[in-house]
PDB file of C-alpha atoms in Angstrom:
ATOM      1  CA  MET A 208     -22.941 -10.268 -27.594  1.00  0.00           C
ATOM      2  CA  THR A 209     -19.294 -11.310 -28.079  1.00  0.00           C
ATOM      3  CA  LEU A 210     -16.705  -8.840 -29.315  1.00  0.00           C
ATOM      4  CA  PRO A 211     -14.614  -9.801 -32.338  1.00  0.00           C
ATOM      5  CA  ASP A 212     -11.105 -11.039 -31.687  1.00  0.00           C
ATOM      6  CA  ALA A 213      -8.703  -8.095 -31.992  1.00  0.00           C
ATOM      7  CA  GLY A 214      -6.021 -10.645 -32.901  1.00  0.00           C
ATOM      8  CA  GLY A 215      -2.484 -11.248 -31.723  1.00  0.00           C
ATOM      9  CA  GLY A 216      -0.979 -11.506 -28.284  1.00  0.00           C
ATOM     10  CA  PRO A 217      -2.437 -12.312 -24.877  1.00  0.00           C
ATOM     11  CA  LEU A 218      -5.822 -10.759 -24.092  1.00  0.00           C
ATOM     12  CA  GLY A 219      -6.331  -9.498 -20.534  1.00  0.00           C
ATOM     13  CA  LEU A 220      -9.756 -10.031 -18.960  1.00  0.00           C
ATOM     14  CA  PHE A 221     -10.765  -7.730 -16.126  1.00  0.00           C
ATOM     15  CA  GLY A 222     -14.197  -8.351 -14.649  1.00  0.00           C
ATOM     16  CA  GLY A 223     -15.840  -6.303 -11.927  1.00  0.00           C
ATOM     17  CA  THR A 224     -18.982  -4.594 -10.792  1.00  0.00           C
ATOM     18  CA  PHE A 225     -17.495  -1.188 -11.709  1.00  0.00           C
ATOM     19  CA  ASP A 226     -20.034   0.584  -9.513  1.00  0.00           C
ATOM     20  CA  PRO A 227     -18.692   3.055 -10.584  1.00  0.00           C
ATOM     21  CA  ILE A 228     -15.507   2.485 -12.553  1.00  0.00           C
ATOM     22  CA  HIS A 229     -12.702   4.678 -11.189  1.00  0.00           C
ATOM     23  CA  TYR A 230      -9.017   5.469 -11.564  1.00  0.00           C
ATOM     24  CA  GLY A 231      -8.020   2.499  -9.383  1.00  0.00           C
ATOM     25  CA  HIS A 232      -9.628   0.092 -11.852  1.00  0.00           C
ATOM     26  CA  LEU A 233      -8.090   1.820 -14.837  1.00  0.00           C
ATOM     27  CA  ARG A 234      -4.634   1.935 -13.302  1.00  0.00           C
ATOM     28  CA  LEU A 235      -4.721  -1.805 -12.533  1.00  0.00           C
ATOM     29  CA  ALA A 236      -5.719  -2.564 -16.123  1.00  0.00           C
ATOM     30  CA  GLU A 237      -3.010  -0.318 -17.558  1.00  0.00           C
ATOM     31  CA  THR A 238      -0.314  -1.674 -15.238  1.00  0.00           C
ATOM     32  CA  ALA A 239      -1.283  -5.243 -16.161  1.00  0.00           C
ATOM     33  CA  ARG A 240      -1.219  -4.442 -19.866  1.00  0.00           C
ATOM     34  CA  GLU A 241       2.311  -3.125 -19.605  1.00  0.00           C
ATOM     35  CA  ALA A 242       3.744  -5.590 -17.074  1.00  0.00           C
ATOM     36  CA  LEU A 243       2.303  -8.702 -18.719  1.00  0.00           C
ATOM     37  CA  GLY A 244       2.751  -7.725 -22.357  1.00  0.00           C
ATOM     38  CA  LEU A 245      -0.975  -7.874 -23.092  1.00  0.00           C
ATOM     39  CA  ALA A 246      -2.178  -6.948 -26.551  1.00  0.00           C
ATOM     40  CA  ARG A 247      -5.410  -5.538 -25.137  1.00  0.00           C
ATOM     41  CA  VAL A 248      -7.442  -5.537 -21.938  1.00  0.00           C
ATOM     42  CA  ARG A 249     -11.146  -6.362 -22.075  1.00  0.00           C
ATOM     43  CA  LEU A 250     -13.132  -4.963 -19.152  1.00  0.00           C
ATOM     44  CA  ILE A 251     -16.268  -6.970 -18.360  1.00  0.00           C
ATOM     45  CA  PRO A 252     -18.870  -5.266 -16.153  1.00  0.00           C
ATOM     46  CA  ALA A 253     -20.845  -7.840 -14.176  1.00  0.00           C
ATOM     47  CA  GLY A 254     -24.557  -8.055 -14.785  1.00  0.00           C
ATOM     48  CA  GLN A 255     -25.651  -9.540 -11.453  1.00  0.00           C
ATOM     49  CA  PRO A 256     -22.669 -10.254  -9.158  1.00  0.00           C
ATOM     50  CA  PRO A 257     -23.461 -13.520  -7.344  1.00  0.00           C
ATOM     51  CA  HIS A 258     -21.456 -12.904  -4.160  1.00  0.00           C
ATOM     52  CA  ARG A 259     -22.428  -9.384  -3.167  1.00  0.00           C
ATOM     53  CA  ALA A 260     -25.413  -7.062  -2.767  1.00  0.00           C
ATOM     54  CA  ALA A 261     -27.111  -5.581  -5.808  1.00  0.00           C
ATOM     55  CA  PRO A 262     -25.068  -2.767  -7.363  1.00  0.00           C
ATOM     56  CA  GLY A 263     -25.969   0.831  -6.646  1.00  0.00           C
ATOM     57  CA  ALA A 264     -26.345   1.609 -10.355  1.00  0.00           C
ATOM     58  CA  SER A 265     -28.080  -0.434 -13.020  1.00  0.00           C
ATOM     59  CA  GLY A 266     -26.137  -2.565 -15.430  1.00  0.00           C
ATOM     60  CA  ALA A 267     -26.907  -0.128 -18.240  1.00  0.00           C
ATOM     61  CA  HIS A 268     -25.474   2.784 -16.267  1.00  0.00           C
ATOM     62  CA  ARG A 269     -22.368   0.851 -15.215  1.00  0.00           C
ATOM     63  CA  LEU A 270     -21.785  -0.257 -18.796  1.00  0.00           C
ATOM     64  CA  ALA A 271     -22.149   3.319 -20.055  1.00  0.00           C
ATOM     65  CA  MET A 272     -19.673   4.600 -17.449  1.00  0.00           C
ATOM     66  CA  ALA A 273     -17.147   1.896 -18.339  1.00  0.00           C
ATOM     67  CA  ARG A 274     -17.343   2.885 -21.992  1.00  0.00           C
ATOM     68  CA  LEU A 275     -16.845   6.546 -21.162  1.00  0.00           C
ATOM     69  CA  ALA A 276     -13.892   5.792 -18.864  1.00  0.00           C
ATOM     70  CA  THR A 277     -12.017   3.748 -21.478  1.00  0.00           C
ATOM     71  CA  ALA A 278     -12.850   5.685 -24.640  1.00  0.00           C
ATOM     72  CA  ASP A 279      -9.462   7.409 -24.797  1.00  0.00           C
ATOM     73  CA  ASN A 280      -7.382   4.208 -24.506  1.00  0.00           C
ATOM     74  CA  PRO A 281      -7.242   2.143 -27.710  1.00  0.00           C
ATOM     75  CA  ALA A 282      -5.846  -0.842 -25.780  1.00  0.00           C
ATOM     76  CA  PHE A 283      -9.028  -1.111 -23.683  1.00  0.00           C
ATOM     77  CA  GLU A 284     -12.339  -2.573 -24.806  1.00  0.00           C
ATOM     78  CA  ILE A 285     -15.650  -3.169 -23.047  1.00  0.00           C
ATOM     79  CA  ASP A 286     -17.547  -6.462 -23.162  1.00  0.00           C
ATOM     80  CA  PRO A 287     -21.284  -5.883 -22.569  1.00  0.00           C
ATOM     81  CA  ALA A 288     -22.332  -9.538 -22.589  1.00  0.00           C
ATOM     82  CA  GLU A 289     -22.633 -10.039 -18.817  1.00  0.00           C
ATOM     83  CA  VAL A 290     -24.845  -6.967 -18.413  1.00  0.00           C
ATOM     84  CA  GLU A 291     -26.957  -7.927 -21.404  1.00  0.00           C
ATOM     85  CA  ALA A 292     -27.391 -11.507 -20.145  1.00  0.00           C
ATOM     86  CA  GLN A 293     -29.472 -10.404 -17.128  1.00  0.00           C
ATOM     87  CA  GLN A 294     -28.297 -13.340 -15.026  1.00  0.00           C
ATOM     88  CA  ALA A 295     -25.693 -14.083 -12.380  1.00  0.00           C
ATOM     89  CA  SER A 296     -22.172 -13.408 -13.652  1.00  0.00           C
ATOM     90  CA  PHE A 297     -19.986 -16.403 -12.804  1.00  0.00           C
ATOM     91  CA  THR A 298     -16.393 -16.171 -14.008  1.00  0.00           C
ATOM     92  CA  ILE A 299     -16.247 -19.755 -15.262  1.00  0.00           C
ATOM     93  CA  LEU A 300     -19.237 -19.136 -17.545  1.00  0.00           C
ATOM     94  CA  THR A 301     -17.625 -15.961 -18.857  1.00  0.00           C
ATOM     95  CA  LEU A 302     -14.404 -17.805 -19.660  1.00  0.00           C
ATOM     96  CA  GLU A 303     -16.286 -20.612 -21.383  1.00  0.00           C
ATOM     97  CA  ARG A 304     -18.095 -18.054 -23.524  1.00  0.00           C
ATOM     98  CA  LEU A 305     -14.926 -16.209 -24.454  1.00  0.00           C
ATOM     99  CA  ARG A 306     -12.940 -19.359 -25.197  1.00  0.00           C
ATOM    100  CA  ALA A 307     -15.700 -20.572 -27.505  1.00  0.00           C
ATOM    101  CA  ALA A 308     -15.720 -17.234 -29.316  1.00  0.00           C
ATOM    102  CA  LEU A 309     -11.967 -16.647 -29.524  1.00  0.00           C
ATOM    103  CA  GLY A 310     -10.824 -20.185 -30.233  1.00  0.00           C
ATOM    104  CA  PRO A 311      -8.525 -22.607 -28.427  1.00  0.00           C
ATOM    105  CA  GLU A 312      -5.176 -20.908 -29.118  1.00  0.00           C
ATOM    106  CA  ARG A 313      -5.564 -17.271 -28.041  1.00  0.00           C
ATOM    107  CA  PRO A 314      -3.844 -16.694 -24.665  1.00  0.00           C
ATOM    108  CA  LEU A 315      -6.406 -15.335 -22.183  1.00  0.00           C
ATOM    109  CA  VAL A 316      -5.246 -13.750 -18.934  1.00  0.00           C
ATOM    110  CA  LEU A 317      -7.714 -13.249 -16.093  1.00  0.00           C
ATOM    111  CA  LEU A 318      -6.653 -10.262 -13.963  1.00  0.00           C
ATOM    112  CA  LEU A 319      -7.264 -10.520 -10.222  1.00  0.00           C
ATOM    113  CA  GLY A 320      -6.279  -8.587  -7.149  1.00  0.00           C
ATOM    114  CA  LEU A 321      -4.558 -10.620  -4.450  1.00  0.00           C
ATOM    115  CA  ASP A 322      -7.611 -10.568  -2.176  1.00  0.00           C
ATOM    116  CA  ALA A 323      -9.790 -11.980  -4.940  1.00  0.00           C
ATOM    117  CA  PHE A 324      -7.210 -14.668  -5.703  1.00  0.00           C
ATOM    118  CA  LEU A 325      -7.113 -15.764  -2.054  1.00  0.00           C
ATOM    119  CA  GLY A 326     -10.877 -16.275  -2.196  1.00  0.00           C
ATOM    120  CA  LEU A 327     -10.720 -18.332  -5.377  1.00  0.00           C
ATOM    121  CA  PRO A 328     -11.605 -21.704  -3.760  1.00  0.00           C
ATOM    122  CA  ALA A 329     -15.079 -20.322  -2.980  1.00  0.00           C
ATOM    123  CA  TRP A 330     -15.772 -19.570  -6.646  1.00  0.00           C
ATOM    124  CA  ARG A 331     -17.907 -21.831  -8.795  1.00  0.00           C
ATOM    125  CA  ARG A 332     -15.780 -24.554 -10.459  1.00  0.00           C
ATOM    126  CA  TRP A 333     -12.663 -22.599  -9.575  1.00  0.00           C
ATOM    127  CA  GLU A 334     -10.157 -25.277 -10.562  1.00  0.00           C
ATOM    128  CA  ALA A 335     -11.621 -25.328 -14.076  1.00  0.00           C
ATOM    129  CA  LEU A 336     -10.671 -21.676 -14.552  1.00  0.00           C
ATOM    130  CA  PHE A 337      -7.140 -22.789 -15.408  1.00  0.00           C
ATOM    131  CA  ASP A 338      -8.452 -24.808 -18.345  1.00  0.00           C
ATOM    132  CA  PHE A 339      -9.603 -21.593 -20.003  1.00  0.00           C
ATOM    133  CA  ALA A 340      -7.170 -18.842 -18.962  1.00  0.00           C
ATOM    134  CA  HIS A 341      -4.009 -17.882 -17.194  1.00  0.00           C
ATOM    135  CA  ILE A 342      -4.492 -15.972 -13.943  1.00  0.00           C
ATOM    136  CA  ALA A 343      -2.424 -12.860 -13.242  1.00  0.00           C
ATOM    137  CA  VAL A 344      -2.390 -11.682  -9.628  1.00  0.00           C
ATOM    138  CA  ALA A 345      -1.686  -8.057  -8.717  1.00  0.00           C
ATOM    139  CA  ASN A 346       0.709  -7.751  -5.792  1.00  0.00           C
ATOM    140  CA  ARG A 347       0.695  -4.593  -3.726  1.00  0.00           C
ATOM    141  CA  PRO A 348       3.500  -3.132  -1.577  1.00  0.00           C
ATOM    142  CA  GLY A 349       4.083  -5.296   1.489  1.00  0.00           C
ATOM    143  CA  TYR A 350       1.581  -7.929   0.434  1.00  0.00           C
ATOM    144  CA  SER A 351       2.550 -10.327  -2.349  1.00  0.00           C
ATOM    145  CA  LEU A 352       1.497 -13.675  -3.722  1.00  0.00           C
ATOM    146  CA  ASP A 353       4.730 -15.246  -2.486  1.00  0.00           C
ATOM    147  CA  SER A 354       4.216 -14.057   1.104  1.00  0.00           C
ATOM    148  CA  ALA A 355       0.457 -14.616   1.386  1.00  0.00           C
ATOM    149  CA  ALA A 356      -0.984 -17.422   3.492  1.00  0.00           C
ATOM    150  CA  LEU A 357      -2.722 -19.541   0.870  1.00  0.00           C
ATOM    151  CA  PRO A 358      -5.379 -22.188   1.508  1.00  0.00           C
ATOM    152  CA  PRO A 359      -3.818 -25.608   0.810  1.00  0.00           C
ATOM    153  CA  PRO A 360      -5.712 -26.252  -2.444  1.00  0.00           C
ATOM    154  CA  LEU A 361      -4.664 -22.847  -3.762  1.00  0.00           C
ATOM    155  CA  ALA A 362      -1.069 -23.340  -2.620  1.00  0.00           C
ATOM    156  CA  ALA A 363      -0.965 -26.596  -4.581  1.00  0.00           C
ATOM    157  CA  GLN A 364      -2.204 -24.857  -7.713  1.00  0.00           C
ATOM    158  CA  LEU A 365       0.381 -22.104  -7.316  1.00  0.00           C
ATOM    159  CA  ALA A 366       3.204 -24.607  -6.880  1.00  0.00           C
ATOM    160  CA  ALA A 367       2.210 -26.386 -10.068  1.00  0.00           C
ATOM    161  CA  ARG A 368       1.430 -23.329 -12.180  1.00  0.00           C
ATOM    162  CA  HIS A 369       3.661 -20.446 -11.040  1.00  0.00           C
ATOM    163  CA  ALA A 370       5.253 -18.715 -14.041  1.00  0.00           C
ATOM    164  CA  THR A 371       6.572 -15.391 -15.275  1.00  0.00           C
ATOM    165  CA  ALA A 372       5.004 -12.937 -17.675  1.00  0.00           C
ATOM    166  CA  ALA A 373       7.481 -13.903 -20.376  1.00  0.00           C
ATOM    167  CA  GLY A 374       5.711 -17.208 -20.956  1.00  0.00           C
ATOM    168  CA  LEU A 375       2.109 -16.023 -21.153  1.00  0.00           C
ATOM    169  CA  GLY A 376       2.052 -15.969 -24.920  1.00  0.00           C
ATOM    170  CA  ASP A 377       3.365 -19.512 -25.284  1.00  0.00           C
ATOM    171  CA  THR A 378       0.232 -21.323 -24.133  1.00  0.00           C
ATOM    172  CA  PRO A 379      -3.448 -20.334 -24.062  1.00  0.00           C
ATOM    173  CA  ALA A 380      -4.137 -21.035 -20.378  1.00  0.00           C
ATOM    174  CA  GLY A 381      -3.063 -22.684 -17.140  1.00  0.00           C
ATOM    175  CA  ARG A 382      -0.405 -20.468 -15.540  1.00  0.00           C
ATOM    176  CA  ILE A 383      -0.398 -18.220 -12.470  1.00  0.00           C
ATOM    177  CA  VAL A 384       1.669 -15.059 -12.878  1.00  0.00           C
ATOM    178  CA  PRO A 385       2.170 -12.324 -10.260  1.00  0.00           C
ATOM    179  CA  PHE A 386       2.733  -8.713 -11.239  1.00  0.00           C
ATOM    180  CA  SER A 387       3.415  -5.657  -9.113  1.00  0.00           C
ATOM    181  CA  MET A 388       1.420  -2.475  -8.914  1.00  0.00           C
ATOM    182  CA  THR A 389       1.039   0.494  -6.631  1.00  0.00           C
ATOM    183  CA  PRO A 390      -2.673   0.625  -5.795  1.00  0.00           C
ATOM    184  CA  LEU A 391      -4.543   3.893  -5.658  1.00  0.00           C
ATOM    185  CA  ALA A 392      -6.428   4.383  -2.405  1.00  0.00           C
ATOM    186  CA  ILE A 393      -9.764   4.680  -4.194  1.00  0.00           C
ATOM    187  CA  SER A 394     -12.756   2.427  -3.713  1.00  0.00           C
ATOM    188  CA  ALA A 395     -16.182   2.332  -5.305  1.00  0.00           C
ATOM    189  CA  THR A 396     -17.717   1.958  -1.842  1.00  0.00           C
ATOM    190  CA  ASP A 397     -16.112   5.203  -0.710  1.00  0.00           C
ATOM    191  CA  ILE A 398     -17.186   6.950  -3.922  1.00  0.00           C
ATOM    192  CA  ARG A 399     -20.802   5.908  -3.399  1.00  0.00           C
ATOM    193  CA  SER A 400     -20.663   7.085   0.228  1.00  0.00           C
ATOM    194  CA  ARG A 401     -19.223  10.435  -0.806  1.00  0.00           C
ATOM    195  CA  ALA A 402     -21.878  10.858  -3.467  1.00  0.00           C
ATOM    196  CA  ALA A 403     -24.659  10.039  -1.010  1.00  0.00           C
ATOM    197  CA  ALA A 404     -23.273  12.666   1.394  1.00  0.00           C
ATOM    198  CA  GLY A 405     -23.045  15.280  -1.330  1.00  0.00           C
ATOM    199  CA  HIS A 406     -19.243  15.428  -1.292  1.00  0.00           C
ATOM    200  CA  SER A 407     -17.031  16.062  -4.307  1.00  0.00           C
ATOM    201  CA  LEU A 408     -15.934  13.107  -6.443  1.00  0.00           C
ATOM    202  CA  ARG A 409     -13.434  15.119  -8.430  1.00  0.00           C
ATOM    203  CA  TYR A 410     -10.034  13.457  -9.048  1.00  0.00           C
ATOM    204  CA  LEU A 411     -11.428  10.018  -8.124  1.00  0.00           C
ATOM    205  CA  LEU A 412     -13.041   9.321 -11.489  1.00  0.00           C
ATOM    206  CA  PRO A 413     -12.420  10.253 -15.119  1.00  0.00           C
ATOM    207  CA  PRO A 414     -14.263  13.507 -15.924  1.00  0.00           C
ATOM    208  CA  PRO A 415     -16.714  11.863 -18.381  1.00  0.00           C
ATOM    209  CA  VAL A 416     -17.766   9.407 -15.646  1.00  0.00           C
ATOM    210  CA  LEU A 417     -18.091  12.229 -13.132  1.00  0.00           C
ATOM    211  CA  ASP A 418     -20.323  14.129 -15.555  1.00  0.00           C
ATOM    212  CA  TYR A 419     -22.416  11.020 -16.205  1.00  0.00           C
ATOM    213  CA  ILE A 420     -22.993  10.449 -12.486  1.00  0.00           C
ATOM    214  CA  SER A 421     -24.049  14.059 -12.069  1.00  0.00           C
ATOM    215  CA  LEU A 422     -26.313  14.017 -15.128  1.00  0.00           C
ATOM    216  CA  HIS A 423     -28.161  10.883 -14.012  1.00  0.00           C
ATOM    217  CA  GLN A 424     -27.995  11.677 -10.277  1.00  0.00           C
ATOM    218  CA  LEU A 425     -26.475   8.297  -9.488  1.00  0.00           C
ATOM    219  CA  TYR A 426     -25.601   7.287  -5.906  1.00  0.00           C
ATOM    220  CA  SER A 427     -27.141  10.449  -4.425  1.00  0.00           C
TER     221      SER A 427
END
Protein backbone atom coordinates (compact mmCIF):
# COMPACT_ATOMS: atom_id res chain seq x y z
CA MET A 1 0.00 0.00 0.00
CA THR A 2 1.21 3.53 -0.81
CA LEU A 3 -0.40 6.57 0.77
CA PRO A 4 -1.66 9.33 -1.52
CA ASP A 5 0.52 12.40 -1.88
CA ALA A 6 -0.68 15.03 0.60
CA GLY A 7 0.77 17.63 -1.78
CA GLY A 8 3.01 20.63 -1.32
CA GLY A 9 6.27 21.09 0.50
CA PRO A 10 8.98 18.68 1.60
CA LEU A 11 7.79 15.35 3.02
CA GLY A 12 9.74 13.98 6.00
CA LEU A 13 10.31 10.22 6.13
CA PHE A 14 10.98 8.67 9.52
CA GLY A 15 11.52 4.92 9.53
CA GLY A 16 12.06 2.76 12.59
CA THR A 17 11.13 -0.41 14.36
CA PHE A 18 8.94 1.56 16.80
CA ASP A 19 8.97 -1.33 19.26
CA PRO A 20 7.13 0.47 20.83
CA ILE A 21 6.79 4.02 19.54
CA HIS A 22 7.43 6.51 22.36
CA TYR A 23 7.72 10.21 23.12
CA GLY A 24 11.36 10.29 21.96
CA HIS A 25 10.31 9.24 18.46
CA LEU A 26 7.44 11.69 18.37
CA ARG A 27 9.54 14.58 19.62
CA LEU A 28 12.20 13.96 16.94
CA ALA A 29 9.52 13.94 14.23
CA GLU A 30 7.91 17.12 15.53
CA THR A 31 11.23 18.94 15.93
CA ALA A 32 12.22 17.96 12.38
CA ARG A 33 8.89 19.12 11.00
CA GLU A 34 9.34 22.54 12.54
CA ALA A 35 13.09 22.99 12.03
CA LEU A 36 13.13 21.80 8.41
CA GLY A 37 9.86 23.33 7.24
CA LEU A 38 8.33 19.96 6.39
CA ALA A 39 4.77 19.85 5.13
CA ARG A 40 4.19 16.49 6.80
CA VAL A 41 6.13 13.65 8.40
CA ARG A 42 5.45 10.08 7.32
CA LEU A 43 6.41 7.49 9.92
CA ILE A 44 7.27 4.09 8.43
CA PRO A 45 7.33 1.13 10.84
CA ALA A 46 9.76 -1.53 9.63
CA GLY A 47 8.36 -4.93 8.79
CA GLN A 48 11.49 -7.03 9.32
CA PRO A 49 14.52 -4.88 10.26
CA PRO A 50 17.53 -6.43 8.49
CA HIS A 51 20.25 -5.35 10.94
CA ARG A 52 18.80 -6.25 14.32
CA ALA A 53 17.00 -9.01 16.21
CA ALA A 54 13.32 -9.66 15.60
CA PRO A 55 11.11 -7.03 17.24
CA GLY A 56 9.42 -7.78 20.54
CA ALA A 57 5.98 -7.04 19.09
CA SER A 58 4.54 -8.13 15.77
CA GLY A 59 4.37 -5.78 12.84
CA ALA A 60 0.60 -5.53 13.23
CA HIS A 61 0.93 -4.45 16.86
CA ARG A 62 3.70 -1.94 16.12
CA LEU A 63 1.67 -0.48 13.26
CA ALA A 64 -1.40 -0.17 15.49
CA MET A 65 0.62 1.58 18.21
CA ALA A 66 2.13 4.01 15.70
CA ARG A 67 -1.34 4.93 14.48
CA LEU A 68 -2.58 5.49 18.01
CA ALA A 69 0.46 7.61 18.92
CA THR A 70 0.07 9.95 15.94
CA ALA A 71 -3.72 10.21 15.72
CA ASP A 72 -3.85 13.64 17.35
CA ASN A 73 -1.27 15.27 15.05
CA PRO A 74 -2.60 16.12 11.57
CA ALA A 75 0.96 16.66 10.29
CA PHE A 76 1.87 13.01 10.96
CA GLU A 77 0.87 10.03 8.84
CA ILE A 78 1.66 6.32 9.03
CA ASP A 79 2.87 4.25 6.08
CA PRO A 80 1.97 0.56 6.56
CA ALA A 81 3.69 -0.75 3.43
CA GLU A 82 6.84 -2.13 5.08
CA VAL A 83 4.84 -4.10 7.66
CA GLU A 84 2.43 -5.37 5.02
CA ALA A 85 5.29 -6.44 2.72
CA GLN A 86 6.46 -9.18 5.12
CA GLN A 87 10.06 -8.89 3.96
CA ALA A 88 13.28 -7.21 5.04
CA SER A 89 12.89 -3.43 5.20
CA PHE A 90 15.82 -1.83 3.38
CA THR A 91 15.75 1.96 3.22
CA ILE A 92 16.80 2.14 -0.43
CA LEU A 93 13.83 -0.03 -1.44
CA THR A 94 11.49 2.15 0.60
CA LEU A 95 12.78 5.30 -1.10
CA GLU A 96 12.46 3.74 -4.54
CA ARG A 97 8.86 2.83 -3.77
CA LEU A 98 7.99 6.28 -2.48
CA ARG A 99 9.71 8.11 -5.33
CA ALA A 100 7.80 6.01 -7.85
CA ALA A 101 4.53 6.78 -6.09
CA LEU A 102 5.09 10.48 -5.40
CA GLY A 103 6.81 11.47 -8.62
CA PRO A 104 10.21 12.95 -9.42
CA GLU A 105 9.66 16.50 -8.11
CA ARG A 106 8.38 16.14 -4.53
CA PRO A 107 11.19 16.89 -2.03
CA LEU A 108 11.66 13.87 0.24
CA VAL A 109 13.65 14.21 3.46
CA LEU A 110 14.92 11.10 5.23
CA LEU A 111 15.23 11.78 8.98
CA LEU A 112 18.13 10.12 10.79
CA GLY A 113 19.74 10.38 14.18
CA LEU A 114 23.47 11.09 14.14
CA ASP A 115 24.37 7.54 15.18
CA ALA A 116 22.38 6.11 12.29
CA PHE A 117 23.99 8.56 9.87
CA LEU A 118 27.48 7.54 10.99
CA GLY A 119 26.61 3.93 10.16
CA LEU A 120 25.30 4.79 6.71
CA PRO A 121 28.19 3.20 4.74
CA ALA A 122 27.07 -0.22 6.01
CA TRP A 123 23.58 0.21 4.54
CA ARG A 124 22.55 -1.43 1.29
CA ARG A 125 23.35 0.83 -1.70
CA TRP A 126 23.83 3.74 0.68
CA GLU A 127 25.24 6.18 -1.87
CA ALA A 128 22.11 5.75 -3.98
CA LEU A 129 19.97 7.11 -1.14
CA PHE A 130 20.90 10.63 -2.23
CA ASP A 131 19.36 10.02 -5.64
CA PHE A 132 15.95 9.66 -4.00
CA ALA A 133 15.92 11.93 -0.94
CA HIS A 134 17.66 14.55 1.11
CA ILE A 135 19.01 13.34 4.45
CA ALA A 136 18.41 15.39 7.60
CA VAL A 137 20.60 14.52 10.58
CA ALA A 138 19.50 15.25 14.15
CA ASN A 139 22.29 16.75 16.23
CA ARG A 140 22.16 16.44 19.99
CA PRO A 141 23.81 18.65 22.63
CA GLY A 142 27.58 18.16 22.59
CA TYR A 143 27.51 15.84 19.61
CA SER A 144 26.93 17.33 16.17
CA LEU A 145 27.42 16.42 12.54
CA ASP A 146 30.16 19.03 12.21
CA SER A 147 32.17 17.64 15.14
CA ALA A 148 31.66 13.92 14.51
CA ALA A 149 34.46 11.71 13.23
CA LEU A 150 33.10 10.59 9.87
CA PRO A 151 34.32 7.65 7.80
CA PRO A 152 36.11 9.04 4.72
CA PRO A 153 33.39 8.08 2.22
CA LEU A 154 30.76 9.74 4.39
CA ALA A 155 32.93 12.82 4.93
CA ALA A 156 33.23 13.19 1.16
CA GLN A 157 29.46 13.02 0.75
CA LEU A 158 28.97 15.62 3.48
CA ALA A 159 31.48 17.99 1.89
CA ALA A 160 29.69 17.77 -1.43
CA ARG A 161 26.12 17.88 -0.14
CA HIS A 162 26.04 19.94 3.07
CA ALA A 163 23.17 22.45 2.98
CA THR A 164 20.73 24.35 5.16
CA ALA A 165 17.05 23.73 5.72
CA ALA A 166 16.16 26.77 3.64
CA GLY A 167 17.04 24.95 0.43
CA LEU A 168 15.23 21.66 0.99
CA GLY A 169 12.23 22.66 -1.06
CA ASP A 170 14.27 23.72 -4.08
CA THR A 171 15.31 20.24 -5.21
CA PRO A 172 13.79 16.79 -4.68
CA ALA A 173 16.87 15.04 -3.27
CA GLY A 174 20.63 15.02 -2.75
CA ARG A 175 21.39 17.31 0.20
CA ILE A 176 22.55 16.65 3.77
CA VAL A 177 21.06 19.02 6.34
CA PRO A 178 21.73 19.00 10.09
CA PHE A 179 19.12 20.13 12.59
CA SER A 180 19.28 20.45 16.36
CA MET A 181 17.12 18.76 18.93
CA THR A 182 17.15 18.02 22.62
CA PRO A 183 16.70 14.24 22.87
CA LEU A 184 14.47 12.70 25.48
CA ALA A 185 16.23 10.03 27.53
CA ILE A 186 13.73 7.37 26.49
CA SER A 187 14.52 4.18 24.64
CA ALA A 188 12.37 1.34 23.38
CA THR A 189 14.87 -1.13 24.85
CA ASP A 190 14.40 0.37 28.31
CA ILE A 191 10.61 0.39 27.88
CA ARG A 192 10.59 -3.31 26.99
CA SER A 193 12.82 -4.08 29.99
CA ARG A 194 10.56 -2.13 32.31
CA ALA A 195 7.50 -3.89 30.96
CA ALA A 196 9.10 -7.30 31.40
CA ALA A 197 9.91 -6.42 35.03
CA GLY A 198 6.39 -5.22 35.70
CA HIS A 199 7.40 -1.58 36.17
CA SER A 200 5.30 1.43 35.22
CA LEU A 201 5.57 2.82 31.68
CA ARG A 202 3.59 5.94 32.46
CA TYR A 203 4.98 9.22 31.04
CA LEU A 204 7.22 7.33 28.59
CA LEU A 205 4.52 6.67 26.00
CA PRO A 206 1.33 8.36 24.82
CA PRO A 207 -1.62 7.10 26.90
CA PRO A 208 -3.31 5.30 23.97
CA VAL A 209 -0.10 3.32 23.36
CA LEU A 210 0.21 2.55 27.06
CA ASP A 211 -3.36 1.26 27.09
CA TYR A 212 -2.73 -0.83 23.98
CA ILE A 213 0.34 -2.47 25.52
CA SER A 214 -1.63 -3.29 28.65
CA LEU A 215 -4.64 -4.60 26.72
CA HIS A 216 -2.54 -6.95 24.58
CA GLN A 217 0.00 -7.77 27.33
CA LEU A 218 2.91 -6.83 25.10
CA TYR A 219 6.53 -7.08 26.32
CA SER A 220 5.50 -8.69 29.63
